[in-house]
mmCIF file with all atom_site columns, C-alpha atoms in Angstrom:
data_model
loop_
_atom_site.group_PDB
_atom_site.id
_atom_site.type_symbol
_atom_site.label_atom_id
_atom_site.label_alt_id
_atom_site.label_comp_id
_atom_site.label_asym_id
_atom_site.label_entity_id
_atom_site.label_seq_id
_atom_site.pdbx_PDB_ins_code
_atom_site.Cartn_x
_atom_site.Cartn_y
_atom_site.Cartn_z
_atom_site.occupancy
_atom_site.B_iso_or_equiv
_atom_site.pdbx_formal_charge
_atom_site.auth_seq_id
_atom_site.auth_comp_id
_atom_site.auth_asym_id
_atom_site.auth_atom_id
_atom_site.pdbx_PDB_model_num
ATOM 1   C CA . UNK A 1 1   ? -0.022  0.236  0.328   1.00 0.00 ? 1   UNK A CA 1
ATOM 2   C CA . UNK A 1 2   ? 1.460   3.727  -0.957  1.00 0.00 ? 2   UNK A CA 1
ATOM 3   C CA . UNK A 1 3   ? 2.147   5.685  2.461   1.00 0.00 ? 3   UNK A CA 1
ATOM 4   C CA . UNK A 1 4   ? 3.371   8.574  3.328   1.00 0.00 ? 4   UNK A CA 1
ATOM 5   C CA . UNK A 1 5   ? 5.520   9.543  6.489   1.00 0.00 ? 5   UNK A CA 1
ATOM 6   C CA . UNK A 1 6   ? 6.419   12.580 7.973   1.00 0.00 ? 6   UNK A CA 1
ATOM 7   C CA . UNK A 1 7   ? 8.300   12.409 11.283  1.00 0.00 ? 7   UNK A CA 1
ATOM 8   C CA . UNK A 1 8   ? 8.736   15.336 12.512  1.00 0.00 ? 8   UNK A CA 1
ATOM 9   C CA . UNK A 1 9   ? 4.963   16.441 14.160  1.00 0.00 ? 9   UNK A CA 1
ATOM 10  C CA . UNK A 1 10  ? 5.960   20.491 15.204  1.00 0.00 ? 10  UNK A CA 1
ATOM 11  C CA . UNK A 1 11  ? 8.980   22.823 14.130  1.00 0.00 ? 11  UNK A CA 1
ATOM 12  C CA . UNK A 1 12  ? 10.465  25.711 14.690  1.00 0.00 ? 12  UNK A CA 1
ATOM 13  C CA . UNK A 1 13  ? 12.630  27.997 13.029  1.00 0.00 ? 13  UNK A CA 1
ATOM 14  C CA . UNK A 1 14  ? 13.964  31.666 13.829  1.00 0.00 ? 14  UNK A CA 1
ATOM 15  C CA . UNK A 1 15  ? 12.703  34.369 10.793  1.00 0.00 ? 15  UNK A CA 1
ATOM 16  C CA . UNK A 1 16  ? 15.692  34.332 8.190   1.00 0.00 ? 16  UNK A CA 1
ATOM 17  C CA . UNK A 1 17  ? 17.153  30.857 9.130   1.00 0.00 ? 17  UNK A CA 1
ATOM 18  C CA . UNK A 1 18  ? 16.659  28.132 6.807   1.00 0.00 ? 18  UNK A CA 1
ATOM 19  C CA . UNK A 1 19  ? 14.656  24.311 8.067   1.00 0.00 ? 19  UNK A CA 1
ATOM 20  C CA . UNK A 1 20  ? 14.173  21.620 6.384   1.00 0.00 ? 20  UNK A CA 1
ATOM 21  C CA . UNK A 1 21  ? 10.780  18.909 6.240   1.00 0.00 ? 21  UNK A CA 1
ATOM 22  C CA . UNK A 1 22  ? 11.041  15.691 5.934   1.00 0.00 ? 22  UNK A CA 1
ATOM 23  C CA . UNK A 1 23  ? 8.906   13.131 4.089   1.00 0.00 ? 23  UNK A CA 1
ATOM 24  C CA . UNK A 1 24  ? 9.365   9.430  3.403   1.00 0.00 ? 24  UNK A CA 1
ATOM 25  C CA . UNK A 1 25  ? 7.154   7.292  1.065   1.00 0.00 ? 25  UNK A CA 1
ATOM 26  C CA . UNK A 1 26  ? 6.723   3.381  0.654   1.00 0.00 ? 26  UNK A CA 1
ATOM 27  C CA . UNK A 1 27  ? 5.051   2.922  -3.406  1.00 0.00 ? 27  UNK A CA 1
ATOM 28  C CA . UNK A 1 28  ? 6.402   0.484  -5.811  1.00 0.00 ? 28  UNK A CA 1
ATOM 29  C CA . UNK A 1 29  ? 5.389   2.675  -8.928  1.00 0.00 ? 29  UNK A CA 1
ATOM 30  C CA . UNK A 1 30  ? 7.795   4.157  -11.464 1.00 0.00 ? 30  UNK A CA 1
ATOM 31  C CA . UNK A 1 31  ? 6.118   6.943  -12.204 1.00 0.00 ? 31  UNK A CA 1
ATOM 32  C CA . UNK A 1 32  ? 4.135   9.429  -9.586  1.00 0.00 ? 32  UNK A CA 1
ATOM 33  C CA . UNK A 1 33  ? 3.859   12.339 -8.429  1.00 0.00 ? 33  UNK A CA 1
ATOM 34  C CA . UNK A 1 34  ? 4.771   14.458 -4.988  1.00 0.00 ? 34  UNK A CA 1
ATOM 35  C CA . UNK A 1 35  ? 3.727   17.445 -2.840  1.00 0.00 ? 35  UNK A CA 1
ATOM 36  C CA . UNK A 1 36  ? 3.846   19.943 -0.691  1.00 0.00 ? 36  UNK A CA 1
ATOM 37  C CA . UNK A 1 37  ? 0.622   22.006 0.235   1.00 0.00 ? 37  UNK A CA 1
ATOM 38  C CA . UNK A 1 38  ? 0.447   25.007 2.577   1.00 0.00 ? 38  UNK A CA 1
ATOM 39  C CA . UNK A 1 39  ? -2.231  25.245 5.127   1.00 0.00 ? 39  UNK A CA 1
ATOM 40  C CA . UNK A 1 40  ? -1.580  28.854 7.157   1.00 0.00 ? 40  UNK A CA 1
ATOM 41  C CA . UNK A 1 41  ? -3.698  28.840 10.508  1.00 0.00 ? 41  UNK A CA 1
ATOM 42  C CA . UNK A 1 42  ? -7.777  29.060 9.759   1.00 0.00 ? 42  UNK A CA 1
ATOM 43  C CA . UNK A 1 43  ? -7.082  29.612 5.723   1.00 0.00 ? 43  UNK A CA 1
ATOM 44  C CA . UNK A 1 44  ? -6.903  26.981 2.917   1.00 0.00 ? 44  UNK A CA 1
ATOM 45  C CA . UNK A 1 45  ? -4.493  25.169 1.661   1.00 0.00 ? 45  UNK A CA 1
ATOM 46  C CA . UNK A 1 46  ? -2.468  25.883 -1.010  1.00 0.00 ? 46  UNK A CA 1
ATOM 47  C CA . UNK A 1 47  ? 0.175   24.164 -2.967  1.00 0.00 ? 47  UNK A CA 1
ATOM 48  C CA . UNK A 1 48  ? 3.839   25.215 -2.736  1.00 0.00 ? 48  UNK A CA 1
ATOM 49  C CA . UNK A 1 49  ? 5.566   22.925 -4.754  1.00 0.00 ? 49  UNK A CA 1
ATOM 50  C CA . UNK A 1 50  ? 5.241   19.776 -6.859  1.00 0.00 ? 50  UNK A CA 1
ATOM 51  C CA . UNK A 1 51  ? 7.550   17.616 -8.386  1.00 0.00 ? 51  UNK A CA 1
ATOM 52  C CA . UNK A 1 52  ? 7.376   14.344 -11.014 1.00 0.00 ? 52  UNK A CA 1
ATOM 53  C CA . UNK A 1 53  ? 8.907   11.496 -10.348 1.00 0.00 ? 53  UNK A CA 1
ATOM 54  C CA . UNK A 1 54  ? 10.999  10.726 -13.648 1.00 0.00 ? 54  UNK A CA 1
ATOM 55  C CA . UNK A 1 55  ? 12.701  14.455 -13.009 1.00 0.00 ? 55  UNK A CA 1
ATOM 56  C CA . UNK A 1 56  ? 15.792  13.916 -11.496 1.00 0.00 ? 56  UNK A CA 1
ATOM 57  C CA . UNK A 1 57  ? 15.987  17.541 -10.913 1.00 0.00 ? 57  UNK A CA 1
ATOM 58  C CA . UNK A 1 58  ? 14.986  19.035 -8.124  1.00 0.00 ? 58  UNK A CA 1
ATOM 59  C CA . UNK A 1 59  ? 11.765  21.388 -7.915  1.00 0.00 ? 59  UNK A CA 1
ATOM 60  C CA . UNK A 1 60  ? 12.395  25.018 -6.529  1.00 0.00 ? 60  UNK A CA 1
ATOM 61  C CA . UNK A 1 61  ? 10.021  27.728 -6.230  1.00 0.00 ? 61  UNK A CA 1
ATOM 62  C CA . UNK A 1 62  ? 11.076  31.337 -4.762  1.00 0.00 ? 62  UNK A CA 1
ATOM 63  C CA . UNK A 1 63  ? 12.373  30.232 -1.380  1.00 0.00 ? 63  UNK A CA 1
ATOM 64  C CA . UNK A 1 64  ? 10.934  26.907 -1.172  1.00 0.00 ? 64  UNK A CA 1
ATOM 65  C CA . UNK A 1 65  ? 13.140  23.596 -2.710  1.00 0.00 ? 65  UNK A CA 1
ATOM 66  C CA . UNK A 1 66  ? 12.924  19.828 -2.010  1.00 0.00 ? 66  UNK A CA 1
ATOM 67  C CA . UNK A 1 67  ? 15.302  16.875 -2.005  1.00 0.00 ? 67  UNK A CA 1
ATOM 68  C CA . UNK A 1 68  ? 13.635  14.317 -4.362  1.00 0.00 ? 68  UNK A CA 1
ATOM 69  C CA . UNK A 1 69  ? 15.925  10.906 -3.247  1.00 0.00 ? 69  UNK A CA 1
ATOM 70  C CA . UNK A 1 70  ? 13.796  8.959  -5.852  1.00 0.00 ? 70  UNK A CA 1
ATOM 71  C CA . UNK A 1 71  ? 15.774  5.408  -4.547  1.00 0.00 ? 71  UNK A CA 1
ATOM 72  C CA . UNK A 1 72  ? 15.665  6.540  -0.541  1.00 0.00 ? 72  UNK A CA 1
ATOM 73  C CA . UNK A 1 73  ? 12.065  7.730  -1.423  1.00 0.00 ? 73  UNK A CA 1
ATOM 74  C CA . UNK A 1 74  ? 12.661  10.537 0.245   1.00 0.00 ? 74  UNK A CA 1
ATOM 75  C CA . UNK A 1 75  ? 10.960  13.460 -0.542  1.00 0.00 ? 75  UNK A CA 1
ATOM 76  C CA . UNK A 1 76  ? 12.416  17.068 2.266   1.00 0.00 ? 76  UNK A CA 1
ATOM 77  C CA . UNK A 1 77  ? 10.958  20.415 1.600   1.00 0.00 ? 77  UNK A CA 1
ATOM 78  C CA . UNK A 1 78  ? 13.626  23.075 2.820   1.00 0.00 ? 78  UNK A CA 1
ATOM 79  C CA . UNK A 1 79  ? 13.084  26.730 2.962   1.00 0.00 ? 79  UNK A CA 1
ATOM 80  C CA . UNK A 1 80  ? 15.034  29.409 3.140   1.00 0.00 ? 80  UNK A CA 1
ATOM 81  C CA . UNK A 1 81  ? 14.931  32.807 4.095   1.00 0.00 ? 81  UNK A CA 1
ATOM 82  C CA . UNK A 1 82  ? 11.930  31.819 6.349   1.00 0.00 ? 82  UNK A CA 1
ATOM 83  C CA . UNK A 1 83  ? 9.460   34.315 7.181   1.00 0.00 ? 83  UNK A CA 1
ATOM 84  C CA . UNK A 1 84  ? 7.176   35.314 9.858   1.00 0.00 ? 84  UNK A CA 1
ATOM 85  C CA . UNK A 1 85  ? 4.159   34.213 7.077   1.00 0.00 ? 85  UNK A CA 1
ATOM 86  C CA . UNK A 1 86  ? 5.183   30.121 6.672   1.00 0.00 ? 86  UNK A CA 1
ATOM 87  C CA . UNK A 1 87  ? 3.877   29.792 9.914   1.00 0.00 ? 87  UNK A CA 1
ATOM 88  C CA . UNK A 1 88  ? 1.276   27.086 8.983   1.00 0.00 ? 88  UNK A CA 1
ATOM 89  C CA . UNK A 1 89  ? 0.821   22.740 8.630   1.00 0.00 ? 89  UNK A CA 1
ATOM 90  C CA . UNK A 1 90  ? 2.723   21.338 5.415   1.00 0.00 ? 90  UNK A CA 1
ATOM 91  C CA . UNK A 1 91  ? 1.461   18.382 4.189   1.00 0.00 ? 91  UNK A CA 1
ATOM 92  C CA . UNK A 1 92  ? 3.291   15.824 1.790   1.00 0.00 ? 92  UNK A CA 1
ATOM 93  C CA . UNK A 1 93  ? 1.455   14.535 -1.010  1.00 0.00 ? 93  UNK A CA 1
ATOM 94  C CA . UNK A 1 94  ? 1.868   11.603 -3.370  1.00 0.00 ? 94  UNK A CA 1
ATOM 95  C CA . UNK A 1 95  ? -0.553  10.621 -6.726  1.00 0.00 ? 95  UNK A CA 1
ATOM 96  C CA . UNK A 1 96  ? -0.373  8.331  -9.581  1.00 0.00 ? 96  UNK A CA 1
ATOM 97  C CA . UNK A 1 97  ? -1.837  9.239  -12.787 1.00 0.00 ? 97  UNK A CA 1
ATOM 98  C CA . UNK A 1 98  ? -4.989  7.661  -13.804 1.00 0.00 ? 98  UNK A CA 1
ATOM 99  C CA . UNK A 1 99  ? -5.673  7.172  -9.611  1.00 0.00 ? 99  UNK A CA 1
ATOM 100 C CA . UNK A 1 100 ? -7.303  10.377 -9.006  1.00 0.00 ? 100 UNK A CA 1
ATOM 101 C CA . UNK A 1 101 ? -6.534  10.177 -5.208  1.00 0.00 ? 101 UNK A CA 1
ATOM 102 C CA . UNK A 1 102 ? -4.168  11.853 -3.187  1.00 0.00 ? 102 UNK A CA 1
ATOM 103 C CA . UNK A 1 103 ? -2.475  10.296 -0.422  1.00 0.00 ? 103 UNK A CA 1
ATOM 104 C CA . UNK A 1 104 ? -1.312  12.975 2.535   1.00 0.00 ? 104 UNK A CA 1
ATOM 105 C CA . UNK A 1 105 ? 1.060   12.878 5.586   1.00 0.00 ? 105 UNK A CA 1
ATOM 106 C CA . UNK A 1 106 ? -0.134  13.693 8.716   1.00 0.00 ? 106 UNK A CA 1
ATOM 107 C CA . UNK A 1 107 ? 1.286   16.999 8.187   1.00 0.00 ? 107 UNK A CA 1
ATOM 108 C CA . UNK A 1 108 ? 4.308   18.924 10.027  1.00 0.00 ? 108 UNK A CA 1
ATOM 109 C CA . UNK A 1 109 ? 3.177   22.036 11.982  1.00 0.00 ? 109 UNK A CA 1
ATOM 110 C CA . UNK A 1 110 ? 5.595   24.564 11.267  1.00 0.00 ? 110 UNK A CA 1
ATOM 111 C CA . UNK A 1 111 ? 6.425   27.979 13.458  1.00 0.00 ? 111 UNK A CA 1
ATOM 112 C CA . UNK A 1 112 ? 8.198   30.969 12.398  1.00 0.00 ? 112 UNK A CA 1
ATOM 113 C CA . UNK A 1 113 ? 9.897   32.676 15.542  1.00 0.00 ? 113 UNK A CA 1
ATOM 114 C CA . UNK A 1 114 ? 10.295  36.580 15.675  1.00 0.00 ? 114 UNK A CA 1
ATOM 115 C CA . UNK B 2 1   ? -11.878 34.155 -10.332 1.00 0.00 ? 1   UNK B CA 1
ATOM 116 C CA . UNK B 2 2   ? -14.220 32.543 -7.779  1.00 0.00 ? 2   UNK B CA 1
ATOM 117 C CA . UNK B 2 3   ? -12.724 29.915 -5.675  1.00 0.00 ? 3   UNK B CA 1
ATOM 118 C CA . UNK B 2 4   ? -13.585 26.574 -4.307  1.00 0.00 ? 4   UNK B CA 1
ATOM 119 C CA . UNK B 2 5   ? -16.497 27.298 -1.679  1.00 0.00 ? 5   UNK B CA 1
ATOM 120 C CA . UNK B 2 6   ? -17.728 25.244 0.574   1.00 0.00 ? 6   UNK B CA 1
ATOM 121 C CA . UNK B 2 7   ? -21.154 25.356 2.259   1.00 0.00 ? 7   UNK B CA 1
ATOM 122 C CA . UNK B 2 8   ? -22.077 25.285 5.330   1.00 0.00 ? 8   UNK B CA 1
ATOM 123 C CA . UNK B 2 9   ? -18.521 26.448 7.034   1.00 0.00 ? 9   UNK B CA 1
ATOM 124 C CA . UNK B 2 10  ? -19.828 25.059 10.558  1.00 0.00 ? 10  UNK B CA 1
ATOM 125 C CA . UNK B 2 11  ? -22.203 21.962 11.459  1.00 0.00 ? 11  UNK B CA 1
ATOM 126 C CA . UNK B 2 12  ? -22.853 20.706 15.000  1.00 0.00 ? 12  UNK B CA 1
ATOM 127 C CA . UNK B 2 13  ? -25.217 17.146 14.922  1.00 0.00 ? 13  UNK B CA 1
ATOM 128 C CA . UNK B 2 14  ? -25.629 14.698 16.877  1.00 0.00 ? 14  UNK B CA 1
ATOM 129 C CA . UNK B 2 15  ? -24.924 10.806 17.045  1.00 0.00 ? 15  UNK B CA 1
ATOM 130 C CA . UNK B 2 16  ? -27.675 9.201  14.461  1.00 0.00 ? 16  UNK B CA 1
ATOM 131 C CA . UNK B 2 17  ? -28.879 12.056 12.599  1.00 0.00 ? 17  UNK B CA 1
ATOM 132 C CA . UNK B 2 18  ? -28.009 12.583 8.817   1.00 0.00 ? 18  UNK B CA 1
ATOM 133 C CA . UNK B 2 19  ? -25.293 15.218 7.349   1.00 0.00 ? 19  UNK B CA 1
ATOM 134 C CA . UNK B 2 20  ? -24.770 16.678 3.660   1.00 0.00 ? 20  UNK B CA 1
ATOM 135 C CA . UNK B 2 21  ? -21.796 19.195 2.861   1.00 0.00 ? 21  UNK B CA 1
ATOM 136 C CA . UNK B 2 22  ? -21.712 21.052 -0.325  1.00 0.00 ? 22  UNK B CA 1
ATOM 137 C CA . UNK B 2 23  ? -18.909 22.038 -2.442  1.00 0.00 ? 23  UNK B CA 1
ATOM 138 C CA . UNK B 2 24  ? -18.834 24.317 -5.584  1.00 0.00 ? 24  UNK B CA 1
ATOM 139 C CA . UNK B 2 25  ? -15.744 23.910 -7.833  1.00 0.00 ? 25  UNK B CA 1
ATOM 140 C CA . UNK B 2 26  ? -13.881 26.669 -9.721  1.00 0.00 ? 26  UNK B CA 1
ATOM 141 C CA . UNK B 2 27  ? -15.431 27.537 -12.424 1.00 0.00 ? 27  UNK B CA 1
ATOM 142 C CA . UNK B 2 28  ? -14.757 24.991 -15.633 1.00 0.00 ? 28  UNK B CA 1
ATOM 143 C CA . UNK B 2 29  ? -13.111 22.431 -13.535 1.00 0.00 ? 29  UNK B CA 1
ATOM 144 C CA . UNK B 2 30  ? -14.345 19.456 -13.464 1.00 0.00 ? 30  UNK B CA 1
ATOM 145 C CA . UNK B 2 31  ? -12.360 16.866 -10.713 1.00 0.00 ? 31  UNK B CA 1
ATOM 146 C CA . UNK B 2 32  ? -14.059 17.467 -7.507  1.00 0.00 ? 32  UNK B CA 1
ATOM 147 C CA . UNK B 2 33  ? -11.916 14.898 -4.229  1.00 0.00 ? 33  UNK B CA 1
ATOM 148 C CA . UNK B 2 34  ? -13.679 14.982 -0.314  1.00 0.00 ? 34  UNK B CA 1
ATOM 149 C CA . UNK B 2 35  ? -10.901 14.542 1.916   1.00 0.00 ? 35  UNK B CA 1
ATOM 150 C CA . UNK B 2 36  ? -11.841 14.183 6.128   1.00 0.00 ? 36  UNK B CA 1
ATOM 151 C CA . UNK B 2 37  ? -9.210  16.157 8.252   1.00 0.00 ? 37  UNK B CA 1
ATOM 152 C CA . UNK B 2 38  ? -8.236  15.517 11.606  1.00 0.00 ? 38  UNK B CA 1
ATOM 153 C CA . UNK B 2 39  ? -5.869  15.983 13.747  1.00 0.00 ? 39  UNK B CA 1
ATOM 154 C CA . UNK B 2 40  ? -4.053  13.061 14.108  1.00 0.00 ? 40  UNK B CA 1
ATOM 155 C CA . UNK B 2 41  ? -5.031  11.387 10.950  1.00 0.00 ? 41  UNK B CA 1
ATOM 156 C CA . UNK B 2 42  ? -3.836  14.246 8.989   1.00 0.00 ? 42  UNK B CA 1
ATOM 157 C CA . UNK B 2 43  ? -6.090  14.407 6.063   1.00 0.00 ? 43  UNK B CA 1
ATOM 158 C CA . UNK B 2 44  ? -7.635  10.840 4.137   1.00 0.00 ? 44  UNK B CA 1
ATOM 159 C CA . UNK B 2 45  ? -9.490  10.920 1.055   1.00 0.00 ? 45  UNK B CA 1
ATOM 160 C CA . UNK B 2 46  ? -12.873 9.645  0.743   1.00 0.00 ? 46  UNK B CA 1
ATOM 161 C CA . UNK B 2 47  ? -13.677 10.457 -3.097  1.00 0.00 ? 47  UNK B CA 1
ATOM 162 C CA . UNK B 2 48  ? -13.284 11.872 -6.469  1.00 0.00 ? 48  UNK B CA 1
ATOM 163 C CA . UNK B 2 49  ? -15.875 12.554 -8.884  1.00 0.00 ? 49  UNK B CA 1
ATOM 164 C CA . UNK B 2 50  ? -15.517 13.886 -12.437 1.00 0.00 ? 50  UNK B CA 1
ATOM 165 C CA . UNK B 2 51  ? -17.978 13.828 -14.800 1.00 0.00 ? 51  UNK B CA 1
ATOM 166 C CA . UNK B 2 52  ? -21.097 12.925 -12.563 1.00 0.00 ? 52  UNK B CA 1
ATOM 167 C CA . UNK B 2 53  ? -18.824 9.650  -12.134 1.00 0.00 ? 53  UNK B CA 1
ATOM 168 C CA . UNK B 2 54  ? -16.964 8.457  -8.980  1.00 0.00 ? 54  UNK B CA 1
ATOM 169 C CA . UNK B 2 55  ? -13.594 7.074  -9.952  1.00 0.00 ? 55  UNK B CA 1
ATOM 170 C CA . UNK B 2 56  ? -11.758 6.513  -7.173  1.00 0.00 ? 56  UNK B CA 1
ATOM 171 C CA . UNK B 2 57  ? -13.050 6.235  -3.354  1.00 0.00 ? 57  UNK B CA 1
ATOM 172 C CA . UNK B 2 58  ? -10.878 5.893  -0.079  1.00 0.00 ? 58  UNK B CA 1
ATOM 173 C CA . UNK B 2 59  ? -11.290 3.250  2.856   1.00 0.00 ? 59  UNK B CA 1
ATOM 174 C CA . UNK B 2 60  ? -14.093 4.641  4.511   1.00 0.00 ? 60  UNK B CA 1
ATOM 175 C CA . UNK B 2 61  ? -17.645 2.878  5.297   1.00 0.00 ? 61  UNK B CA 1
ATOM 176 C CA . UNK B 2 62  ? -20.384 2.835  3.604   1.00 0.00 ? 62  UNK B CA 1
ATOM 177 C CA . UNK B 2 63  ? -22.199 5.908  6.160   1.00 0.00 ? 63  UNK B CA 1
ATOM 178 C CA . UNK B 2 64  ? -19.934 7.813  3.745   1.00 0.00 ? 64  UNK B CA 1
ATOM 179 C CA . UNK B 2 65  ? -21.263 9.265  0.076   1.00 0.00 ? 65  UNK B CA 1
ATOM 180 C CA . UNK B 2 66  ? -21.050 11.086 -2.447  1.00 0.00 ? 66  UNK B CA 1
ATOM 181 C CA . UNK B 2 67  ? -22.653 12.609 -5.772  1.00 0.00 ? 67  UNK B CA 1
ATOM 182 C CA . UNK B 2 68  ? -21.672 14.764 -8.647  1.00 0.00 ? 68  UNK B CA 1
ATOM 183 C CA . UNK B 2 69  ? -23.881 17.080 -10.414 1.00 0.00 ? 69  UNK B CA 1
ATOM 184 C CA . UNK B 2 70  ? -23.738 18.041 -14.330 1.00 0.00 ? 70  UNK B CA 1
ATOM 185 C CA . UNK B 2 71  ? -23.026 21.622 -13.606 1.00 0.00 ? 71  UNK B CA 1
ATOM 186 C CA . UNK B 2 72  ? -19.929 20.346 -11.574 1.00 0.00 ? 72  UNK B CA 1
ATOM 187 C CA . UNK B 2 73  ? -21.034 20.836 -7.809  1.00 0.00 ? 73  UNK B CA 1
ATOM 188 C CA . UNK B 2 74  ? -20.514 17.990 -5.425  1.00 0.00 ? 74  UNK B CA 1
ATOM 189 C CA . UNK B 2 75  ? -22.496 17.278 -2.411  1.00 0.00 ? 75  UNK B CA 1
ATOM 190 C CA . UNK B 2 76  ? -21.200 14.351 0.442   1.00 0.00 ? 76  UNK B CA 1
ATOM 191 C CA . UNK B 2 77  ? -23.444 13.116 2.586   1.00 0.00 ? 77  UNK B CA 1
ATOM 192 C CA . UNK B 2 78  ? -22.653 11.238 6.045   1.00 0.00 ? 78  UNK B CA 1
ATOM 193 C CA . UNK B 2 79  ? -25.816 9.279  7.430   1.00 0.00 ? 79  UNK B CA 1
ATOM 194 C CA . UNK B 2 80  ? -25.745 7.643  10.966  1.00 0.00 ? 80  UNK B CA 1
ATOM 195 C CA . UNK B 2 81  ? -22.906 9.636  12.062  1.00 0.00 ? 81  UNK B CA 1
ATOM 196 C CA . UNK B 2 82  ? -20.243 8.807  15.174  1.00 0.00 ? 82  UNK B CA 1
ATOM 197 C CA . UNK B 2 83  ? -18.877 10.759 17.055  1.00 0.00 ? 83  UNK B CA 1
ATOM 198 C CA . UNK B 2 84  ? -15.645 10.064 15.026  1.00 0.00 ? 84  UNK B CA 1
ATOM 199 C CA . UNK B 2 85  ? -16.912 11.737 12.133  1.00 0.00 ? 85  UNK B CA 1
ATOM 200 C CA . UNK B 2 86  ? -16.263 14.743 13.865  1.00 0.00 ? 86  UNK B CA 1
ATOM 201 C CA . UNK B 2 87  ? -13.971 16.384 11.242  1.00 0.00 ? 87  UNK B CA 1
ATOM 202 C CA . UNK B 2 88  ? -12.739 19.019 9.098   1.00 0.00 ? 88  UNK B CA 1
ATOM 203 C CA . UNK B 2 89  ? -13.980 18.448 5.915   1.00 0.00 ? 89  UNK B CA 1
ATOM 204 C CA . UNK B 2 90  ? -12.194 19.864 2.495   1.00 0.00 ? 90  UNK B CA 1
ATOM 205 C CA . UNK B 2 91  ? -12.876 19.711 -0.919  1.00 0.00 ? 91  UNK B CA 1
ATOM 206 C CA . UNK B 2 92  ? -10.687 20.055 -3.847  1.00 0.00 ? 92  UNK B CA 1
ATOM 207 C CA . UNK B 2 93  ? -10.973 20.918 -7.336  1.00 0.00 ? 93  UNK B CA 1
ATOM 208 C CA . UNK B 2 94  ? -9.012  20.871 -10.350 1.00 0.00 ? 94  UNK B CA 1
ATOM 209 C CA . UNK B 2 95  ? -9.586  20.926 -14.430 1.00 0.00 ? 95  UNK B CA 1
ATOM 210 C CA . UNK B 2 96  ? -9.680  17.231 -14.786 1.00 0.00 ? 96  UNK B CA 1
ATOM 211 C CA . UNK B 2 97  ? -7.517  15.757 -12.045 1.00 0.00 ? 97  UNK B CA 1
ATOM 212 C CA . UNK B 2 98  ? -4.744  14.481 -15.033 1.00 0.00 ? 98  UNK B CA 1
ATOM 213 C CA . UNK B 2 99  ? -1.548  15.062 -13.047 1.00 0.00 ? 99  UNK B CA 1
ATOM 214 C CA . UNK B 2 100 ? 0.389   14.476 -16.486 1.00 0.00 ? 100 UNK B CA 1
ATOM 215 C CA . UNK B 2 101 ? -1.203  17.644 -17.570 1.00 0.00 ? 101 UNK B CA 1
ATOM 216 C CA . UNK B 2 102 ? 0.901   19.096 -14.505 1.00 0.00 ? 102 UNK B CA 1
ATOM 217 C CA . UNK B 2 103 ? -2.800  20.130 -13.423 1.00 0.00 ? 103 UNK B CA 1
ATOM 218 C CA . UNK B 2 104 ? -3.130  21.970 -9.661  1.00 0.00 ? 104 UNK B CA 1
ATOM 219 C CA . UNK B 2 105 ? -5.532  20.864 -7.505  1.00 0.00 ? 105 UNK B CA 1
ATOM 220 C CA . UNK B 2 106 ? -7.364  23.655 -5.394  1.00 0.00 ? 106 UNK B CA 1
ATOM 221 C CA . UNK B 2 107 ? -8.782  24.048 -2.180  1.00 0.00 ? 107 UNK B CA 1
ATOM 222 C CA . UNK B 2 108 ? -12.018 25.362 -0.593  1.00 0.00 ? 108 UNK B CA 1
ATOM 223 C CA . UNK B 2 109 ? -12.141 26.230 2.898   1.00 0.00 ? 109 UNK B CA 1
ATOM 224 C CA . UNK B 2 110 ? -13.485 23.282 4.405   1.00 0.00 ? 110 UNK B CA 1
ATOM 225 C CA . UNK B 2 111 ? -16.455 22.199 6.316   1.00 0.00 ? 111 UNK B CA 1
ATOM 226 C CA . UNK B 2 112 ? -16.100 22.385 10.322  1.00 0.00 ? 112 UNK B CA 1
ATOM 227 C CA . UNK B 2 113 ? -18.336 19.547 11.535  1.00 0.00 ? 113 UNK B CA 1
ATOM 228 C CA . UNK B 2 114 ? -18.950 18.756 14.715  1.00 0.00 ? 114 UNK B CA 1
ATOM 229 C CA . UNK B 2 115 ? -20.957 15.410 16.253  1.00 0.00 ? 115 UNK B CA 1
ATOM 230 C CA . UNK B 2 116 ? -22.067 15.210 19.980  1.00 0.00 ? 116 UNK B CA 1
#
């Protein structure tokens, strides 16, 4: 069965510093998609970054980047120059084409400290 | 363009009752997914609809059901509510649910259901 594991329930980081959130997944598929979603307090979930498994290059979106290790089934999110607005719940998610189903991890609550 | 909307936003029910939640996707989006979010379990997939057809379903009991209308609006129903059904129910929409086209899934604000 496909699973997504986020082993860090809570993390904190000082403003302007860098933090890395961990995610591991289990799948027997070769072609799949990975995502990090952000859910700010009392606000809607939004997509932060996505990675296609067939692409070896790590995805980046401004201050957000991933370290995708396909063999290790690891997909970590690095947030550089952390800002107070980055305070949120972060979810790692996985899907494959044709399943129309996303599998989410249990989330990491990130708090950015002033 | 208006985002995904969900109604009602908050709901209090008692055990044994039933509830219907509604989701209106972004205009033009035909894929609608539902998730149950609880503090300990994270987000768990309930089902996905496209063009009024359920294409996939999560591991939930038959008390959880859904449907999609021709205008892509979707409803989910939970019958015989249990205390454990208390959760935030999220709806998400995308164009066609096809990842190979790099579609983005947009989430609604959720309906918070409390079962007493």
